[in-house]
């Protein structure tokens, strides 16, 4: 698996995501600085990590979405590479137009940091193939701007096309229809607010996130 993790100024989950990629695949990902304009040739998987890119000034993810490397990420996504955006990475993917909608300030205005229950809505994706449809899993969240918003027409299209990958089991942050993670139309780009990379080892207290990375690895091996 040839993978890369994008590093923005202020990111604080890039190494966590890199360790998750390596723990499952056995290969270290390339760490790509946000000002770079190219990704490694034939990249299979790109991680857009959580954190506070550019300190979340202006609007979360908005400045990072204009980083030079994001044009290379878009080109890789267009040719079929998998792109996984987590938390701030989800915000970056919506701000860059790779995913529809926007992430607004949490309902209630408070930072939320705790474990949440999620339902796997679509288990027929490269990201979720190791889960069962309707399965309940526990991932942690840690965000201030995780309130997913899109207009009703967009939400209906996401639901109808099976592009809602994960849904909160409760109202966590005010997200429309309790959406926690969505896919692009081609199914190779996933944005999600919860952090699977924080629950992959027994030492983390849970391992529910590990299967997401294992599913990606299986999908990539099947492509080879």
XYZ file of N, CA, C and O in Angstrom, residues 147-220:
296
model
N -20.749 20.106 12.891
C -22.181 20.146 12.610
C -22.388 20.110 11.099
O -22.351 21.151 10.436
N -22.597 18.921 10.540
C -22.674 18.789 9.087
C -23.948 19.432 8.551
O -25.045 19.167 9.039
N -23.772 20.256 7.522
C -24.907 20.943 6.902
C -24.863 20.779 5.394
O -23.799 20.865 4.773
N -26.033 20.526 4.824
C -26.221 20.593 3.374
C -27.698 20.874 3.142
O -28.532 20.624 4.028
N -28.035 21.385 1.958
C -29.455 21.656 1.698
C -30.208 20.332 1.552
O -29.613 19.266 1.360
N -31.524 20.417 1.640
C -32.357 19.202 1.656
C -32.157 18.364 0.403
O -32.126 17.119 0.468
N -32.004 19.019 -0.741
C -31.825 18.279 -1.999
C -30.523 17.470 -1.960
O -30.491 16.306 -2.381
N -29.465 18.098 -1.453
C -28.173 17.389 -1.360
C -28.268 16.237 -0.373
O -27.768 15.131 -0.635
N -28.916 16.480 0.762
C -29.051 15.411 1.753
C -29.848 14.230 1.176
O -29.470 13.071 1.371
N -30.918 14.538 0.454
C -31.716 13.459 -0.156
C -30.878 12.677 -1.164
O -30.980 11.448 -1.253
N -30.052 13.388 -1.917
C -29.214 12.692 -2.905
C -28.186 11.807 -2.210
O -27.958 10.666 -2.621
N -27.557 12.324 -1.143
C -26.582 11.515 -0.399
C -27.237 10.259 0.153
O -26.676 9.154 0.062
N -28.427 10.428 0.712
C -29.126 9.267 1.281
C -29.500 8.275 0.174
O -29.289 7.061 0.300
N -30.044 8.802 -0.929
C -30.518 7.934 -2.001
C -29.408 7.182 -2.708
O -29.628 6.067 -3.209
N -28.232 7.771 -2.726
C -27.097 7.135 -3.421
C -26.213 6.328 -2.478
O -25.141 5.874 -2.873
N -26.651 6.150 -1.247
C -25.865 5.358 -0.297
C -24.572 6.012 0.111
O -23.600 5.338 0.490
N -24.527 7.338 0.072
C -23.274 8.051 0.352
C -23.162 8.515 1.800
O -22.177 9.159 2.157
N -24.155 8.213 2.611
C -24.008 8.419 4.050
C -23.373 7.145 4.596
O -24.003 6.096 4.678
N -22.107 7.220 4.936
C -21.375 6.028 5.377
C -21.596 5.758 6.852
O -21.717 4.603 7.269
N -21.634 6.824 7.650
C -21.727 6.690 9.110
C -22.706 7.722 9.638
O -22.736 8.868 9.178
N -23.487 7.287 10.637
C -24.444 8.194 11.242
C -24.318 8.099 12.760
O -24.127 6.999 13.310
N -24.406 9.233 13.451
C -24.366 9.220 14.912
C -25.589 8.490 15.458
O -26.689 8.594 14.918
N -25.385 7.788 16.556
C -26.498 7.112 17.211
C -27.324 8.040 18.073
O -28.334 7.621 18.652
N -26.898 9.287 18.183
C -27.609 10.298 18.963
C -27.274 11.657 18.352
O -26.372 11.757 17.509
N -27.965 12.688 18.784
C -27.630 14.023 18.311
C -26.387 14.501 19.065
O -26.454 14.825 20.249
N -25.249 14.525 18.380
C -23.976 14.857 19.021
C -23.649 16.340 18.886
O -23.242 16.998 19.848
N -23.819 16.864 17.666
C -23.360 18.229 17.398
C -24.328 19.035 16.547
O -23.984 20.115 16.094
N -25.517 18.466 16.313
C -26.509 19.149 15.495
C -26.451 18.796 14.028
O -27.165 19.406 13.217
N -25.618 17.836 13.645
C -25.473 17.485 12.235
C -26.808 17.127 11.600
O -27.635 16.434 12.210
N -26.991 17.575 10.376
C -28.196 17.232 9.633
C -28.344 15.720 9.582
O -27.405 15.000 9.231
N -29.503 15.251 9.958
C -29.849 13.824 9.919
C -28.804 12.970 10.653
O -28.584 11.812 10.321
N -28.128 13.580 11.613
C -27.111 12.894 12.426
C -25.981 12.292 11.581
O -25.375 11.273 11.952
N -25.691 12.937 10.473
C -24.645 12.423 9.580
C -23.267 12.637 10.202
O -22.925 13.740 10.634
N -22.470 11.557 10.214
C -21.107 11.617 10.761
C -20.043 11.442 9.694
O -18.880 11.813 9.919
N -20.407 10.852 8.551
C -19.424 10.632 7.492
C -20.102 10.407 6.162
O -21.113 9.706 6.087
N -19.540 11.024 5.104
C -20.122 10.908 3.764
C -19.044 10.568 2.745
O -17.860 10.796 2.950
N -19.529 10.036 1.614
C -18.664 9.654 0.497
C -18.889 10.573 -0.690
O -19.963 11.177 -0.822
N -17.887 10.636 -1.559
C -18.105 11.333 -2.832
C -18.878 10.411 -3.763
O -19.171 9.257 -3.446
N -19.223 10.922 -4.917
C -20.061 10.157 -5.847
C -19.376 8.870 -6.288
O -20.024 7.832 -6.441
N -18.058 8.901 -6.476
C -17.335 7.708 -6.932
C -17.066 6.716 -5.801
O -16.689 5.573 -6.046
N -17.237 7.140 -4.566
C -17.044 6.246 -3.422
C -15.612 6.088 -2.969
O -15.327 5.256 -2.096
N -14.690 6.878 -3.508
C -13.277 6.727 -3.119
C -12.794 7.847 -2.189
O -11.619 7.873 -1.836
N -13.677 8.772 -1.828
C -13.331 9.838 -0.889
C -14.319 9.789 0.266
O -15.536 9.829 0.054
N -13.793 9.650 1.474
C -14.639 9.623 2.671
C -14.204 10.742 3.615
O -13.017 10.886 3.934
N -15.167 11.526 4.059
C -14.939 12.503 5.121
C -15.759 12.120 6.334
O -16.934 11.749 6.201
N -15.150 12.190 7.495
C -15.848 11.792 8.721
C -15.322 12.605 9.897
O -14.135 12.924 9.965
N -16.213 12.946 10.828
C -15.772 13.696 11.997
C -15.148 12.810 13.078
O -14.174 13.205 13.713
N -15.661 11.636 13.388
C -15.038 10.789 14.423
C -13.637 10.327 14.014
O -13.278 10.332 12.830
N -12.878 9.871 15.003
C -11.463 9.531 14.806
C -11.235 8.017 14.882
O -10.965 7.481 15.955
N -11.246 7.302 13.759
C -10.965 5.859 13.805
C -9.521 5.555 14.186
O -9.231 4.492 14.749
N -8.599 6.484 13.875
C -7.179 6.220 14.146
C -6.872 6.204 15.638
O -5.790 5.775 16.036
N -7.800 6.645 16.456
C -7.579 6.663 17.905
C -8.090 5.407 18.593
O -8.016 5.305 19.814
N -8.640 4.475 17.817
C -9.158 3.228 18.416
C -8.779 2.038 17.539
O -9.634 1.339 16.996
N -7.479 1.807 17.418
C -7.026 0.679 16.599
C -6.210 -0.335 17.384
O -5.927 -1.415 16.883
N -5.807 -0.008 18.601
C -4.976 -0.910 19.401
C -5.662 -1.177 20.732
O -6.356 -0.296 21.262
N -5.470 -2.379 21.309
C -6.052 -2.640 22.637
C -5.657 -1.577 23.662
O -6.448 -1.249 24.557
N -4.450 -1.028 23.521
C -4.018 -0.001 24.461
C -4.882 1.254 24.386
O -4.893 2.065 25.325
N -5.605 1.430 23.257
C -6.507 2.580 23.122
C -7.815 2.379 23.884
O -8.606 3.301 23.995
N -8.040 1.156 24.356
C -9.290 0.855 25.060
C -10.354 0.260 24.156
O -11.287 -0.389 24.634
N -10.233 0.474 22.851
C -11.161 -0.088 21.856
C -10.389 -0.286 20.561
O -9.342 0.335 20.351
N -10.934 -1.129 19.710
C -10.284 -1.354 18.412
C -11.277 -1.201 17.261
O -11.036 -1.688 16.168
N -12.385 -0.513 17.493
C -13.431 -0.416 16.464
C -12.944 0.273 15.194
O -13.506 0.060 14.115
N -11.931 1.130 15.318
C -11.464 1.848 14.134
C -10.548 1.038 13.246
O -10.363 1.386 12.077
N -9.974 -0.015 13.766
C -8.963 -0.758 13.002
C -9.526 -1.344 11.704
O -8.861 -1.366 10.667
N -10.776 -1.811 11.774
C -11.351 -2.450 10.594
C -11.527 -1.478 9.427
O -11.557 -1.904 8.271
N -11.649 -0.210 9.711
C -11.732 0.756 8.604
C -10.439 0.720 7.787
O -10.474 0.674 6.550
N -9.309 0.705 8.477
C -8.017 0.688 7.776
C -7.762 -0.685 7.144
O -7.191 -0.769 6.056
N -8.193 -1.746 7.813
C -8.033 -3.083 7.234
C -8.861 -3.225 5.960
O -8.425 -3.855 4.986
N -10.054 -2.655 5.963
C -10.882 -2.717 4.763
C -10.239 -1.993 3.590
O -10.286 -2.472 2.444
N -9.638 -0.849 3.880
C -8.940 -0.121 2.817
C -7.798 -0.946 2.249
O -7.599 -1.025 1.033
N -7.020 -1.566 3.138
C -5.899 -2.381 2.690
C -6.394 -3.538 1.816
O -5.815 -3.827 0.755
N -7.461 -4.198 2.242
C -8.016 -5.302 1.452
C -8.450 -4.818 0.072
O -8.232 -5.497 -0.940
N -9.095 -3.676 0.031
C -9.552 -3.140 -1.259
C -8.379 -2.847 -2.176
O -8.434 -3.120 -3.386
N -7.312 -2.315 -1.603
C -6.136 -2.003 -2.420
C -5.452 -3.270 -2.913
O -5.009 -3.340 -4.059
